[in-house]
Every structure is written in structure tokens, then in C-alpha cells.
Tab-separated table of N, CA and C in Angstrom:
chain	number	residue	atom	x	y	z
A	1	MET	N	87.453	-36.056	-0.436
A	1	MET	CA	86.548	-35.006	-0.890
A	1	MET	C	85.322	-35.596	-1.595
A	2	PHE	N	85.555	-36.486	-2.568
A	2	PHE	CA	84.444	-37.127	-3.273
A	2	PHE	C	84.251	-38.535	-2.720
A	3	ARG	N	82.987	-38.950	-2.672
A	3	ARG	CA	82.657	-40.296	-2.235
A	3	ARG	C	81.584	-40.832	-3.176
A	4	PHE	N	81.664	-42.116	-3.446
A	4	PHE	CA	80.705	-42.762	-4.347
A	4	PHE	C	80.120	-43.977	-3.657
A	5	ASP	N	78.810	-44.128	-3.763
A	5	ASP	CA	78.112	-45.278	-3.204
A	5	ASP	C	77.090	-45.760	-4.219
A	6	TYR	N	76.896	-47.067	-4.236
A	6	TYR	CA	75.803	-47.599	-5.042
A	6	TYR	C	74.498	-47.397	-4.291
A	7	LEU	N	73.468	-47.014	-5.010
A	7	LEU	CA	72.149	-46.859	-4.417
A	7	LEU	C	71.675	-48.200	-3.870
A	8	ASP	N	71.266	-48.211	-2.633
A	8	ASP	CA	70.605	-49.359	-2.033
A	8	ASP	C	69.186	-49.342	-2.598
A	9	LYS	N	68.881	-50.285	-3.469
A	9	LYS	CA	67.595	-50.277	-4.173
A	9	LYS	C	66.399	-50.345	-3.222
A	10	SER	N	66.609	-50.858	-2.018
A	10	SER	CA	65.492	-50.905	-1.064
A	10	SER	C	65.147	-49.509	-0.548
A	11	LYS	N	66.021	-48.528	-0.806
A	11	LYS	CA	65.783	-47.154	-0.361
A	11	LYS	C	65.516	-46.211	-1.535
A	12	LYS	N	65.189	-46.773	-2.679
A	12	LYS	CA	65.010	-45.958	-3.880
A	12	LYS	C	63.904	-44.916	-3.740
A	13	ASP	N	62.829	-45.245	-3.032
A	13	ASP	CA	61.723	-44.293	-2.899
A	13	ASP	C	62.136	-43.036	-2.149
A	14	GLU	N	63.135	-43.141	-1.303
A	14	GLU	CA	63.627	-41.988	-0.549
A	14	GLU	C	64.487	-41.060	-1.396
A	15	ILE	N	65.272	-41.627	-2.336
A	15	ILE	CA	66.268	-40.829	-3.057
A	15	ILE	C	65.805	-40.397	-4.455
A	16	LEU	N	64.913	-41.157	-5.082
A	16	LEU	CA	64.535	-40.827	-6.465
A	16	LEU	C	63.959	-39.415	-6.635
A	17	PRO	N	63.140	-38.895	-5.724
A	17	PRO	CA	62.684	-37.510	-5.902
A	17	PRO	C	63.849	-36.501	-5.912
A	18	THR	N	64.870	-36.759	-5.121
A	18	THR	CA	66.038	-35.868	-5.106
A	18	THR	C	66.824	-35.990	-6.413
A	19	LEU	N	66.925	-37.208	-6.940
A	19	LEU	CA	67.602	-37.385	-8.226
A	19	LEU	C	66.845	-36.662	-9.336
A	20	PHE	N	65.520	-36.686	-9.252
A	20	PHE	CA	64.729	-35.929	-10.232
A	20	PHE	C	65.073	-34.444	-10.140
A	21	ASP	N	65.184	-33.917	-8.945
A	21	ASP	CA	65.487	-32.486	-8.783
A	21	ASP	C	66.800	-32.119	-9.471
A	22	ILE	N	67.803	-32.982	-9.354
A	22	ILE	CA	69.089	-32.741	-10.027
A	22	ILE	C	68.889	-32.796	-11.535
A	23	PHE	N	68.206	-33.827	-12.001
A	23	PHE	CA	67.913	-33.979	-13.421
A	23	PHE	C	67.172	-32.754	-13.959
A	24	TYR	N	66.142	-32.344	-13.258
A	24	TYR	CA	65.305	-31.227	-13.709
A	24	TYR	C	66.112	-29.929	-13.776
A	25	GLU	N	66.897	-29.682	-12.753
A	25	GLU	CA	67.718	-28.454	-12.728
A	25	GLU	C	68.629	-28.382	-13.949
A	26	ASN	N	69.180	-29.515	-14.355
A	26	ASN	CA	70.089	-29.547	-15.504
A	26	ASN	C	69.368	-29.521	-16.845
A	27	MET	N	68.185	-30.104	-16.899
A	27	MET	CA	67.566	-30.331	-18.203
A	27	MET	C	66.402	-29.422	-18.559
A	28	PHE	N	65.838	-28.691	-17.590
A	28	PHE	CA	64.616	-27.943	-17.929
A	28	PHE	C	64.850	-26.905	-19.018
A	29	ALA	N	66.016	-26.294	-19.069
A	29	ALA	CA	66.283	-25.291	-20.109
A	29	ALA	C	66.595	-25.949	-21.453
A	30	ILE	N	67.172	-27.147	-21.412
A	30	ILE	CA	67.567	-27.843	-22.638
A	30	ILE	C	66.374	-28.545	-23.269
A	31	ALA	N	65.610	-29.231	-22.442
A	31	ALA	CA	64.512	-30.053	-22.952
A	31	ALA	C	63.294	-29.916	-22.044
A	32	PRO	N	62.639	-28.776	-22.100
A	32	PRO	CA	61.475	-28.588	-21.220
A	32	PRO	C	60.367	-29.585	-21.553
A	33	SER	N	59.707	-30.028	-20.503
A	33	SER	CA	58.592	-30.953	-20.669
A	33	SER	C	57.304	-30.141	-20.747
A	34	GLU	N	56.325	-30.733	-21.372
A	34	GLU	CA	55.023	-30.071	-21.429
A	34	GLU	C	54.156	-30.453	-20.247
A	35	LEU	N	54.665	-31.394	-19.434
A	35	LEU	CA	53.922	-31.827	-18.253
A	35	LEU	C	54.090	-30.826	-17.118
A	36	PRO	N	53.113	-30.724	-16.246
A	36	PRO	CA	53.323	-29.955	-15.020
A	36	PRO	C	54.473	-30.604	-14.220
A	37	LEU	N	55.177	-29.796	-13.445
A	37	LEU	CA	56.357	-30.259	-12.720
A	37	LEU	C	56.079	-31.510	-11.892
A	38	GLU	N	55.010	-31.520	-11.114
A	38	GLU	CA	54.724	-32.683	-10.258
A	38	GLU	C	54.449	-33.940	-11.078
A	39	ASP	N	53.779	-33.786	-12.218
A	39	ASP	CA	53.531	-34.941	-13.086
A	39	ASP	C	54.838	-35.462	-13.667
A	40	GLU	N	55.701	-34.548	-14.080
A	40	GLU	CA	57.003	-34.942	-14.628
A	40	GLU	C	57.827	-35.675	-13.570
A	41	LYS	N	57.804	-35.158	-12.344
A	41	LYS	CA	58.536	-35.794	-11.237
A	41	LYS	C	57.982	-37.191	-10.971
A	42	ASN	N	56.662	-37.313	-10.912
A	42	ASN	CA	56.041	-38.623	-10.672
A	42	ASN	C	56.393	-39.607	-11.775
A	43	GLU	N	56.388	-39.143	-13.008
A	43	GLU	CA	56.725	-40.012	-14.145
A	43	GLU	C	58.181	-40.484	-14.034
A	44	PHE	N	59.096	-39.561	-13.733
A	44	PHE	CA	60.518	-39.893	-13.575
A	44	PHE	C	60.693	-40.941	-12.475
A	45	VAL	N	60.110	-40.678	-11.317
A	45	VAL	CA	60.251	-41.580	-10.167
A	45	VAL	C	59.686	-42.961	-10.505
A	46	CYS	N	58.526	-43.015	-11.133
A	46	CYS	CA	57.905	-44.304	-11.486
A	46	CYS	C	58.763	-45.069	-12.501
A	47	GLU	N	59.224	-44.378	-13.534
A	47	GLU	CA	60.027	-45.036	-14.568
A	47	GLU	C	61.339	-45.566	-14.004
A	48	ILE	N	62.033	-44.759	-13.227
A	48	ILE	CA	63.319	-45.179	-12.673
A	48	ILE	C	63.103	-46.284	-11.646
A	49	SER	N	62.064	-46.180	-10.860
A	49	SER	CA	61.758	-47.213	-9.871
A	49	SER	C	61.539	-48.559	-10.557
A	50	ARG	N	60.762	-48.560	-11.636
A	50	ARG	CA	60.524	-49.802	-12.390
A	50	ARG	C	61.827	-50.315	-12.999
A	51	ALA	N	62.623	-49.410	-13.543
A	51	ALA	CA	63.889	-49.802	-14.166
A	51	ALA	C	64.824	-50.460	-13.154
A	52	LEU	N	64.832	-49.954	-11.933
A	52	LEU	CA	65.725	-50.485	-10.906
A	52	LEU	C	65.320	-51.882	-10.446
A	53	GLU	N	64.141	-52.324	-10.816
A	53	GLU	CA	63.731	-53.689	-10.479
A	53	GLU	C	64.528	-54.721	-11.262
A	54	LYS	N	65.132	-54.303	-12.369
A	54	LYS	CA	65.967	-55.199	-13.173
A	54	LYS	C	67.356	-55.258	-12.551
A	55	GLU	N	67.854	-56.437	-12.362
A	55	GLU	CA	69.106	-56.661	-11.651
A	55	GLU	C	70.309	-55.884	-12.202
A	56	PRO	N	70.526	-55.864	-13.509
A	56	PRO	CA	71.778	-55.232	-13.952
A	56	PRO	C	71.794	-53.701	-13.831
A	57	ARG	N	70.641	-53.086	-13.606
A	57	ARG	CA	70.579	-51.631	-13.559
A	57	ARG	C	71.069	-51.136	-12.208
A	58	LYS	N	71.976	-50.150	-12.255
A	58	LYS	CA	72.570	-49.625	-11.027
A	58	LYS	C	72.627	-48.100	-11.084
A	59	ILE	N	72.644	-47.490	-9.904
A	59	ILE	CA	72.846	-46.048	-9.796
A	59	ILE	C	73.989	-45.814	-8.830
A	60	ILE	N	74.953	-45.032	-9.297
A	60	ILE	CA	76.048	-44.585	-8.434
A	60	ILE	C	75.689	-43.189	-7.955
A	61	LEU	N	75.710	-43.002	-6.643
A	61	LEU	CA	75.453	-41.687	-6.048
A	61	LEU	C	76.798	-41.028	-5.778
A	62	CYS	N	76.917	-39.760	-6.148
A	62	CYS	CA	78.161	-39.009	-5.984
A	62	CYS	C	77.979	-37.990	-4.866
A	63	TYR	N	78.932	-37.953	-3.960
A	63	TYR	CA	78.876	-37.019	-2.844
A	63	TYR	C	80.152	-36.178	-2.810
A	64	CYS	N	79.998	-34.942	-2.403
A	64	CYS	CA	81.136	-34.064	-2.139
A	64	CYS	C	80.892	-33.413	-0.782
A	65	LYS	N	81.817	-33.649	0.129
A	65	LYS	CA	81.705	-33.111	1.493
A	65	LYS	C	80.340	-33.442	2.104
A	66	GLY	N	79.876	-34.662	1.868
A	66	GLY	CA	78.614	-35.114	2.438
A	66	GLY	C	77.370	-34.697	1.673
A	67	GLU	N	77.512	-33.837	0.676
A	67	GLU	CA	76.373	-33.351	-0.114
A	67	GLU	C	76.217	-34.200	-1.368
A	68	LEU	N	74.976	-34.584	-1.678
A	68	LEU	CA	74.721	-35.296	-2.926
A	68	LEU	C	75.050	-34.354	-4.082
A	69	ALA	N	75.988	-34.789	-4.918
A	69	ALA	CA	76.486	-33.934	-5.992
A	69	ALA	C	76.069	-34.423	-7.375
A	70	GLY	N	75.512	-35.619	-7.447
A	70	GLY	CA	75.089	-36.128	-8.735
A	70	GLY	C	74.875	-37.630	-8.701
A	71	PHE	N	74.592	-38.179	-9.885
A	71	PHE	CA	74.363	-39.618	-9.987
A	71	PHE	C	74.617	-40.095	-11.401
A	72	LEU	N	74.851	-41.385	-11.505
A	72	LEU	CA	75.038	-42.039	-12.789
A	72	LEU	C	74.227	-43.325	-12.764
A	73	MET	N	73.351	-43.497	-13.746
A	73	MET	CA	72.559	-44.717	-13.865
A	73	MET	C	73.024	-45.470	-15.098
A	74	TYR	N	73.266	-46.776	-14.927
A	74	TYR	CA	73.773	-47.574	-16.029
A	74	TYR	C	73.374	-49.037	-15.859
A	75	TYR	N	73.626	-49.808	-16.915
A	75	TYR	CA	73.538	-51.261	-16.821
A	75	TYR	C	74.575	-51.859	-17.752
A	76	THR	N	74.886	-53.120	-17.499
A	76	THR	CA	75.752	-53.870	-18.397
A	76	THR	C	74.945	-55.031	-18.960
A	77	ASN	N	75.271	-55.385	-20.189
A	77	ASN	CA	74.642	-56.517	-20.862
A	77	ASN	C	75.708	-57.169	-21.723
A	78	GLN	N	76.178	-58.321	-21.297
A	78	GLN	CA	77.279	-59.027	-21.948
A	78	GLN	C	78.491	-58.100	-21.995
A	79	ASN	N	78.903	-57.649	-23.186
A	79	ASN	CA	80.106	-56.808	-23.297
A	79	ASN	C	79.782	-55.323	-23.465
A	80	LEU	N	78.554	-54.936	-23.159
A	80	LEU	CA	78.090	-53.557	-23.353
A	80	LEU	C	77.868	-52.849	-22.019
A	81	LEU	N	78.334	-51.619	-21.946
A	81	LEU	CA	77.999	-50.712	-20.847
A	81	LEU	C	77.070	-49.653	-21.436
A	82	MET	N	75.853	-49.560	-20.905
A	82	MET	CA	74.898	-48.548	-21.360
A	82	MET	C	74.756	-47.503	-20.264
A	83	ILE	N	75.178	-46.299	-20.577
A	83	ILE	CA	75.015	-45.171	-19.657
A	83	ILE	C	73.638	-44.588	-19.929
A	84	GLU	N	72.779	-44.647	-18.922
A	84	GLU	CA	71.404	-44.189	-19.123
A	84	GLU	C	71.193	-42.757	-18.665
A	85	GLU	N	71.839	-42.374	-17.612
A	85	GLU	CA	71.659	-41.011	-17.095
A	85	GLU	C	72.897	-40.631	-16.295
A	86	LEU	N	73.405	-39.457	-16.565
A	86	LEU	CA	74.509	-38.886	-15.794
A	86	LEU	C	74.150	-37.439	-15.525
A	87	GLN	N	74.006	-37.102	-14.260
A	87	GLN	CA	73.647	-35.738	-13.884
A	87	GLN	C	74.511	-35.308	-12.704
A	88	LEU	N	75.128	-34.158	-12.838
A	88	LEU	CA	75.902	-33.552	-11.755
A	88	LEU	C	75.313	-32.189	-11.454
A	89	ILE	N	75.219	-31.852	-10.174
A	89	ILE	CA	74.765	-30.522	-9.781
A	89	ILE	C	75.686	-29.502	-10.451
A	90	SER	N	75.142	-28.379	-10.887
A	90	SER	CA	75.895	-27.417	-11.700
A	90	SER	C	77.223	-26.986	-11.082
A	91	LYS	N	77.288	-26.795	-9.775
A	91	LYS	CA	78.552	-26.337	-9.190
A	91	LYS	C	79.645	-27.398	-9.232
A	92	TYR	N	79.281	-28.668	-9.536
A	92	TYR	CA	80.276	-29.734	-9.648
A	92	TYR	C	80.571	-30.113	-11.091
A	93	GLN	N	79.882	-29.487	-12.028
A	93	GLN	CA	80.173	-29.730	-13.432
A	93	GLN	C	81.506	-29.061	-13.753
A	94	LYS	N	82.252	-29.696	-14.649
A	94	LYS	CA	83.575	-29.193	-15.071
A	94	LYS	C	84.544	-29.116	-13.893
A	95	THR	N	84.408	-30.100	-12.985
A	95	THR	CA	85.351	-30.270	-11.881
A	95	THR	C	85.908	-31.687	-12.007
A	96	MET	N	86.700	-32.092	-11.053
A	96	MET	CA	87.264	-33.440	-11.051
A	96	MET	C	86.224	-34.507	-10.720
A	97	LEU	N	85.014	-34.131	-10.373
A	97	LEU	CA	83.998	-35.111	-10.012
A	97	LEU	C	83.737	-36.090	-11.150
A	98	PHE	N	83.588	-35.614	-12.359
A	98	PHE	CA	83.315	-36.505	-13.486
A	98	PHE	C	84.455	-37.512	-13.654
A	99	TYR	N	85.683	-37.047	-13.601
A	99	TYR	CA	86.852	-37.916	-13.740
A	99	TYR	C	86.854	-38.987	-12.646
A	100	ARG	N	86.639	-38.574	-11.417
A	100	ARG	CA	86.660	-39.530	-10.299
A	100	ARG	C	85.483	-40.508	-10.380
A	101	LEU	N	84.341	-40.012	-10.815
A	101	LEU	CA	83.186	-40.883	-10.997
A	101	LEU	C	83.500	-41.957	-12.046
A	102	CYS	N	84.094	-41.556	-13.142
A	102	CYS	CA	84.439	-42.520	-14.193
A	102	CYS	C	85.459	-43.540	-13.686
A	103	LYS	N	86.438	-43.085	-12.917
A	103	LYS	CA	87.426	-44.011	-12.342
A	103	LYS	C	86.729	-45.022	-11.422
A	104	PHE	N	85.791	-44.562	-10.613
A	104	PHE	CA	85.032	-45.452	-9.726
A	104	PHE	C	84.237	-46.464	-10.556
A	105	LEU	N	83.560	-45.979	-11.585
A	105	LEU	CA	82.773	-46.857	-12.444
A	105	LEU	C	83.664	-47.913	-13.077
A	106	ILE	N	84.770	-47.494	-13.663
A	106	ILE	CA	85.681	-48.422	-14.335
A	106	ILE	C	86.153	-49.508	-13.371
A	107	ALA	N	86.477	-49.118	-12.156
A	107	ALA	CA	86.969	-50.077	-11.163
A	107	ALA	C	85.907	-51.095	-10.765
A	108	ASN	N	84.637	-50.800	-11.018
A	108	ASN	CA	83.550	-51.679	-10.601
A	108	ASN	C	82.845	-52.387	-11.752
A	109	LEU	N	83.384	-52.257	-12.958
A	109	LEU	CA	82.777	-52.910	-14.114
A	109	LEU	C	83.386	-54.289	-14.346
A	110	PRO	N	82.621	-55.190	-14.968
A	110	PRO	CA	83.213	-56.456	-15.385
A	110	PRO	C	84.328	-56.191	-16.413
A	111	GLU	N	85.295	-57.063	-16.469
A	111	GLU	CA	86.445	-56.857	-17.362
A	111	GLU	C	86.121	-57.063	-18.832
A	112	ASN	N	84.996	-57.699	-19.138
A	112	ASN	CA	84.683	-58.027	-20.530
A	112	ASN	C	83.998	-56.899	-21.306
A	113	ILE	N	83.842	-55.727	-20.721
A	113	ILE	CA	83.147	-54.623	-21.398
A	113	ILE	C	83.973	-54.146	-22.593
A	114	GLU	N	83.352	-54.132	-23.766
A	114	GLU	CA	84.026	-53.719	-24.997
A	114	GLU	C	83.430	-52.445	-25.594
A	115	LYS	N	82.127	-52.235	-25.380
A	115	LYS	CA	81.440	-51.089	-25.977
A	115	LYS	C	80.770	-50.263	-24.886
A	116	VAL	N	80.739	-48.958	-25.115
A	116	VAL	CA	80.005	-48.039	-24.255
A	116	VAL	C	78.991	-47.342	-25.145
A	117	GLU	N	77.748	-47.304	-24.704
A	117	GLU	CA	76.711	-46.605	-25.459
A	117	GLU	C	75.942	-45.673	-24.543
A	118	SER	N	75.349	-44.682	-25.150
A	118	SER	CA	74.511	-43.737	-24.410
A	118	SER	C	73.579	-43.042	-25.389
A	119	PHE	N	72.616	-42.362	-24.825
A	119	PHE	CA	71.746	-41.474	-25.586
A	119	PHE	C	71.928	-40.082	-25.005
A	120	ALA	N	71.901	-39.083	-25.853
A	120	ALA	CA	71.991	-37.697	-25.390
A	120	ALA	C	70.939	-36.887	-26.128
A	121	HIS	N	70.294	-36.016	-25.400
A	121	HIS	CA	69.304	-35.140	-26.031
A	121	HIS	C	70.009	-34.315	-27.108
A	122	ARG	N	69.385	-34.180	-28.244
A	122	ARG	CA	70.002	-33.474	-29.382
A	122	ARG	C	70.373	-32.028	-29.041
A	123	GLN	N	69.686	-31.424	-28.067
A	123	GLN	CA	69.961	-30.035	-27.689
A	123	GLN	C	71.028	-29.925	-26.595
A	124	ASN	N	71.528	-31.053	-26.088
A	124	ASN	CA	72.470	-31.026	-24.981
A	124	ASN	C	73.904	-30.977	-25.513
A	125	ALA	N	74.332	-29.790	-25.895
A	125	ALA	CA	75.650	-29.601	-26.510
A	125	ALA	C	76.778	-30.028	-25.572
A	126	ASN	N	76.654	-29.763	-24.277
A	126	ASN	CA	77.720	-30.141	-23.342
A	126	ASN	C	77.906	-31.651	-23.299
A	127	SER	N	76.822	-32.381	-23.217
A	127	SER	CA	76.893	-33.842	-23.182
A	127	SER	C	77.486	-34.383	-24.480
A	128	LEU	N	77.023	-33.879	-25.595
A	128	LEU	CA	77.522	-34.350	-26.891
A	128	LEU	C	79.002	-34.049	-27.047
A	129	SER	N	79.427	-32.877	-26.608
A	129	SER	CA	80.837	-32.505	-26.689
A	129	SER	C	81.694	-33.402	-25.799
A	130	LEU	N	81.241	-33.634	-24.590
A	130	LEU	CA	81.971	-34.497	-23.665
A	130	LEU	C	82.121	-35.906	-24.242
A	131	GLN	N	81.038	-36.436	-24.770
A	131	GLN	CA	81.096	-37.787	-25.326
A	131	GLN	C	81.995	-37.850	-26.562
A	132	ALA	N	81.960	-36.826	-27.372
A	132	ALA	CA	82.858	-36.784	-28.535
A	132	ALA	C	84.316	-36.756	-28.082
A	133	SER	N	84.609	-36.034	-27.005
A	133	SER	CA	85.983	-35.958	-26.506
A	133	SER	C	86.470	-37.314	-25.990
A	134	LEU	N	85.539	-38.199	-25.648
A	134	LEU	CA	85.892	-39.550	-25.213
A	134	LEU	C	85.961	-40.523	-26.391
A	135	GLY	N	85.745	-40.017	-27.593
A	135	GLY	CA	85.827	-40.863	-28.783
A	135	GLY	C	84.528	-41.549	-29.143
A	136	MET	N	83.448	-41.159	-28.503
A	136	MET	CA	82.155	-41.766	-28.835
A	136	MET	C	81.631	-41.131	-30.122
A	137	GLN	N	80.992	-41.958	-30.932
A	137	GLN	CA	80.500	-41.490	-32.223
A	137	GLN	C	79.007	-41.757	-32.351
A	138	LEU	N	78.370	-40.919	-33.147
A	138	LEU	CA	76.948	-41.087	-33.411
A	138	LEU	C	76.712	-42.372	-34.190
A	139	ILE	N	75.684	-43.097	-33.794
A	139	ILE	CA	75.244	-44.241	-34.574
A	139	ILE	C	73.795	-44.003	-34.937
A	140	GLU	N	73.305	-44.769	-35.865
A	140	GLU	CA	71.953	-44.539	-36.368
A	140	GLU	C	70.917	-44.595	-35.256
A	141	CYS	N	70.027	-43.621	-35.282
A	141	CYS	CA	68.980	-43.538	-34.264
A	141	CYS	C	67.762	-42.886	-34.905
A	142	GLU	N	66.613	-43.482	-34.704
A	142	GLU	CA	65.389	-42.955	-35.302
A	142	GLU	C	64.685	-41.923	-34.435
A	143	SER	N	65.218	-41.660	-33.241
A	143	SER	CA	64.561	-40.727	-32.339
A	143	SER	C	64.741	-39.279	-32.817
A	144	PRO	N	63.659	-38.516	-32.834
A	144	PRO	CA	63.795	-37.107	-33.194
A	144	PRO	C	64.376	-36.269	-32.052
A	145	LEU	N	64.425	-36.821	-30.832
A	145	LEU	CA	64.885	-36.067	-29.667
A	145	LEU	C	66.297	-36.410	-29.217
A	146	PHE	N	66.758	-37.621	-29.526
A	146	PHE	CA	68.017	-38.085	-28.960
A	146	PHE	C	68.998	-38.554	-30.014
A	147	HIS	N	70.280	-38.403	-29.705
A	147	HIS	CA	71.355	-39.025	-30.467
A	147	HIS	C	71.757	-40.287	-29.718
A	148	HIS	N	72.124	-41.316	-30.464
A	148	HIS	CA	72.637	-42.559	-29.896
A	148	HIS	C	74.131	-42.577	-30.194
A	149	LEU	N	74.934	-42.779	-29.159
A	149	LEU	CA	76.386	-42.753	-29.324
A	149	LEU	C	76.998	-44.070	-28.877
A	150	ARG	N	78.152	-44.390	-29.487
A	150	ARG	CA	78.869	-45.607	-29.127
A	150	ARG	C	80.370	-45.313	-29.153
A	151	GLY	N	81.066	-45.943	-28.213
A	151	GLY	CA	82.512	-45.812	-28.174
A	151	GLY	C	83.166	-47.117	-27.779
A	152	ASP	N	84.460	-47.181	-28.014
A	152	ASP	CA	85.256	-48.351	-27.661
A	152	ASP	C	85.652	-48.249	-26.191
A	153	ALA	N	85.197	-49.206	-25.378
A	153	ALA	CA	85.424	-49.139	-23.930
A	153	ALA	C	86.908	-49.129	-23.590
A	154	LYS	N	87.699	-49.945	-24.264
A	154	LYS	CA	89.130	-50.014	-23.935
A	154	LYS	C	89.827	-48.693	-24.224
A	155	ALA	N	89.459	-48.028	-25.316
A	155	ALA	CA	90.047	-46.719	-25.647
A	155	ALA	C	89.633	-45.668	-24.619
A	156	ILE	N	88.388	-45.725	-24.184
A	156	ILE	CA	87.908	-44.766	-23.182
A	156	ILE	C	88.623	-45.000	-21.853
A	157	VAL	N	88.759	-46.261	-21.452
A	157	VAL	CA	89.453	-46.579	-20.208
A	157	VAL	C	90.888	-46.058	-20.240
A	158	LYS	N	91.557	-46.213	-21.383
A	158	LYS	CA	92.945	-45.726	-21.520
A	158	LYS	C	93.022	-44.217	-21.273
A	159	ARG	N	92.034	-43.484	-21.705
A	159	ARG	CA	92.026	-42.031	-21.485
A	159	ARG	C	92.021	-41.712	-19.991
A	160	PHE	N	91.302	-42.532	-19.213
A	160	PHE	CA	91.233	-42.303	-17.771
A	160	PHE	C	92.455	-42.830	-17.051
A	161	GLU	N	93.132	-43.795	-17.630
A	161	GLU	CA	94.374	-44.300	-17.044
A	161	GLU	C	95.488	-43.271	-17.144
A	162	ARG	N	95.474	-42.496	-18.216
A	162	ARG	CA	96.500	-41.458	-18.411
A	162	ARG	C	96.324	-40.302	-17.435
A	163	GLY	N	95.106	-40.173	-16.925
A	163	GLY	CA	94.845	-39.092	-15.968
A	163	GLY	C	94.600	-37.838	-16.604
């Protein structure tokens, strides 16, 4: 039912506009931009395209019955896993997709990962709640828009091992 593939970075220009559409659908009510839609899309595509030029940065594409259902962008640095963006199409939110995506991610991470970090928009209650349920805690952050969270990777992995 669910399938996961790593984005082929040589095809990023084809998929990034679609990833923006998923991002925008989820975030426009939570964190509206003051930019016109096309400018916001261009900015997203340019920023993510530049970010993908760095080797450790990866995007996992999530599919359900052949349909793109979401994506996860992350990188690893030594013993850190940084989750940069996780977006699922609304009809796949609160389904087994998130669980299966995490299992796929865990299976493809280096074994030395000890910490998981992420940023979440302060208005994104669902994201903050989900991360809290995984044991992630707020750490100091000077951003007026985002919370910075950190969790113990081994404890989080154990939660997914239990099913």
C-alpha cells in the first residue's frame, strides 16, 4: 500500500513544485506568507534546490497506491538526525503512513544517531503534539516563529519497535 523512495536529486526540478503544493496546502492556514503564491513557490523551490546540493540532505517521497502522499526532508551530521520538513497530504495524516515512513527512515539511518532535532512553527499544534508524544522537548531557540525540539534517538526508535 505504501511505498517510499529517495528523491533522485537529478530530478529535483520536476518534483519540487509538487512538494511545495503539499507544503502550502498544510501550512497556509497555520503560517500564511505575505508573499504572492508564485513568489512563495519560487522561493521554496530555490531554497530546497540549493539545500539538496549538499550531500547529506535527503528527501524521502511517500506514495500510497501510486499517488504522492507526502515527503520528509532531513540530513544527518555525525550523531544528529535533523528533520527539516515533514508534510503529508491531509487525507493521509493520522494514518499508518507516518508510522511506516518513520520505520523506513530508521532502517536507512546510520547506526550512530543519538539525537533527533527539528523545528516546528509555533502555531503548528499538531506537529508540536506529535513531537511531544515522541519524547521530544523544547530547547532554547531565539526564533519568534519556530520552536526547536530535541529528542533521544534511541528512545524514539524503541517506540517504533514496539509498534
